[in-house]
Coordinates of C-alpha atoms in Angstrom, one line a residue:
M1 CA -6.5 -109.6 -53.9
P2 CA -6.9 -110.2 -50.3
A3 CA -4.2 -108.8 -47.7
K4 CA -1.8 -111.4 -46.3
D5 CA -1.8 -112.7 -43.0
R6 CA 0.6 -111.6 -40.3
F7 CA 2.8 -115.0 -40.6
H8 CA 2.2 -115.1 -44.4
D9 CA 6.2 -114.5 -44.9
N10 CA 7.0 -116.9 -42.0
V11 CA 5.1 -119.9 -43.5
K12 CA 6.6 -119.2 -47.1
Q13 CA 10.1 -119.6 -45.7
A14 CA 8.9 -122.5 -43.4
L15 CA 7.8 -124.6 -46.6
I16 CA 11.0 -123.7 -48.3
N17 CA 13.1 -124.7 -45.3
D18 CA 11.1 -128.0 -45.3
G19 CA 12.1 -128.5 -49.1
W20 CA 9.0 -127.0 -50.7
T21 CA 9.0 -125.0 -54.0
I22 CA 6.4 -122.3 -53.8
T23 CA 4.5 -122.5 -57.0
D24 CA 2.1 -119.7 -56.5
D25 CA 1.9 -116.7 -54.0
P26 CA -1.2 -116.4 -53.9
F27 CA -2.6 -119.8 -55.4
V28 CA -5.7 -118.6 -57.5
I29 CA -8.4 -120.9 -57.5
E30 CA -11.1 -120.2 -60.3
Y31 CA -14.6 -122.4 -60.1
K32 CA -17.5 -121.6 -62.0
G33 CA -17.2 -117.9 -62.1
L34 CA -15.7 -117.4 -58.6
R35 CA -12.0 -116.3 -58.1
L36 CA -10.8 -117.5 -54.7
F37 CA -7.2 -116.8 -53.4
A38 CA -5.5 -119.3 -51.1
D39 CA -2.0 -118.2 -49.6
F40 CA 0.2 -120.7 -51.5
G41 CA 0.6 -123.5 -54.0
A42 CA 3.5 -125.5 -53.5
E43 CA 5.2 -128.9 -54.7
K44 CA 7.7 -131.3 -53.6
A45 CA 9.5 -133.9 -55.4
L46 CA 9.0 -137.5 -54.1
A47 CA 12.2 -139.6 -54.0
A48 CA 10.5 -142.9 -53.4
E49 CA 7.6 -142.2 -55.8
K50 CA 7.5 -140.7 -59.4
G51 CA 6.1 -137.2 -59.6
D52 CA 5.4 -134.5 -57.3
R53 CA 3.3 -133.8 -54.3
Q54 CA 1.3 -130.7 -54.7
I55 CA -0.4 -128.8 -51.8
V56 CA -2.3 -125.5 -51.4
V57 CA -1.9 -123.7 -48.0
E58 CA -4.1 -121.2 -46.2
V59 CA -2.4 -119.5 -43.3
K60 CA -4.5 -118.6 -40.3
V61 CA -3.4 -116.6 -37.3
F62 CA -6.2 -116.7 -35.0
G63 CA -5.3 -113.3 -33.5
G64 CA -9.0 -111.8 -33.4
G65 CA -11.1 -111.1 -30.5
S66 CA -12.9 -114.6 -30.4
F67 CA -11.3 -117.8 -31.1
I68 CA -14.5 -119.3 -32.1
T69 CA -15.6 -116.7 -34.4
E70 CA -12.0 -117.1 -36.4
L71 CA -12.5 -120.9 -36.1
E72 CA -16.1 -120.8 -37.9
K73 CA -14.6 -118.3 -40.8
S74 CA -11.5 -120.4 -41.1
L75 CA -13.6 -124.0 -41.3
G76 CA -16.1 -122.2 -43.7
Q77 CA -13.2 -121.0 -46.0
Y78 CA -11.4 -124.2 -45.9
S79 CA -14.5 -126.3 -47.0
I80 CA -15.2 -123.9 -50.1
Y81 CA -11.5 -124.1 -51.1
R82 CA -11.6 -128.0 -50.6
T83 CA -14.7 -128.5 -52.6
S84 CA -13.4 -126.0 -55.5
L85 CA -10.0 -127.6 -55.4
K86 CA -11.7 -131.1 -55.7
R87 CA -13.3 -130.1 -58.9
T88 CA -10.5 -128.0 -60.4
A89 CA -7.1 -129.5 -59.1
P90 CA -8.0 -132.7 -57.5
E91 CA -4.1 -133.5 -57.4
R92 CA -3.6 -130.9 -54.6
E93 CA -4.1 -131.3 -51.0
L94 CA -5.5 -128.5 -49.0
F95 CA -3.9 -127.7 -45.6
L96 CA -4.7 -124.9 -42.8
A97 CA -1.6 -123.4 -41.6
I98 CA -1.6 -122.4 -37.9
P99 CA 0.9 -121.2 -35.4
L100 CA 2.3 -124.1 -33.0
A101 CA 1.1 -121.9 -30.0
V102 CA -2.4 -121.6 -31.5
Y103 CA -2.5 -125.4 -31.9
Q104 CA -1.2 -126.0 -28.4
D105 CA -3.7 -123.6 -26.9
F106 CA -6.9 -123.9 -28.7
F107 CA -6.7 -127.0 -31.0
Q108 CA -6.2 -129.6 -28.1
R109 CA -9.5 -128.7 -26.9
D110 CA -11.9 -131.8 -27.4
A111 CA -14.6 -129.9 -29.2
V112 CA -12.1 -128.4 -31.5
K113 CA -10.7 -131.7 -32.1
D114 CA -14.0 -133.2 -33.1
F115 CA -14.8 -130.1 -35.5
I116 CA -11.3 -130.7 -37.2
A117 CA -11.9 -134.4 -37.5
D118 CA -15.2 -134.4 -38.9
Q119 CA -14.4 -131.6 -41.5
Q120 CA -11.1 -133.6 -42.4
V121 CA -9.1 -130.6 -42.1
R122 CA -5.5 -131.1 -42.9
L123 CA -3.1 -129.1 -40.5
L124 CA 0.4 -127.7 -41.1
I125 CA 1.7 -126.7 -37.8
F126 CA 4.4 -124.1 -37.8
E127 CA 6.8 -121.9 -35.4
P128 CA 6.9 -118.4 -36.7
T129 CA 10.0 -117.2 -35.0
T130 CA 12.2 -120.2 -36.5
E131 CA 10.3 -120.4 -39.6
E132 CA 9.8 -124.0 -39.4
V133 CA 7.1 -126.8 -40.2
V134 CA 6.7 -128.4 -36.8
E135 CA 4.0 -131.1 -38.0
W136 CA 1.7 -132.3 -40.7
K137 CA -1.5 -133.5 -39.5
S138 CA -3.9 -135.3 -41.9

């Protein structure tokens, strides 16, 4: 199994604080002989609707040397997970969890906004110190 990201436990607690139940840690995606490991599977009961909302969350810190290299890896991983989930667990929505500071510093750049929009990446923006979900962006 891959190593946990630095903010793994912070995101997990932020989801719990936001009313989510962690169902899988990690969330295993098995697809045509491949075994992939996303950070979390979670669900939340919806009061206004019947049933639950189910998500898969992949945590990214962007703490490496090059933001662009980290973004390239993250978008590639997100794409592979999204394709695999579409075929194995289509009821689940995939989110990329990023720290608020990274969102404010890097994800506000016009080029990055275009990449995120074109790749249809859903973001979960979290504050690591307070362990809270700041915003969901679809």
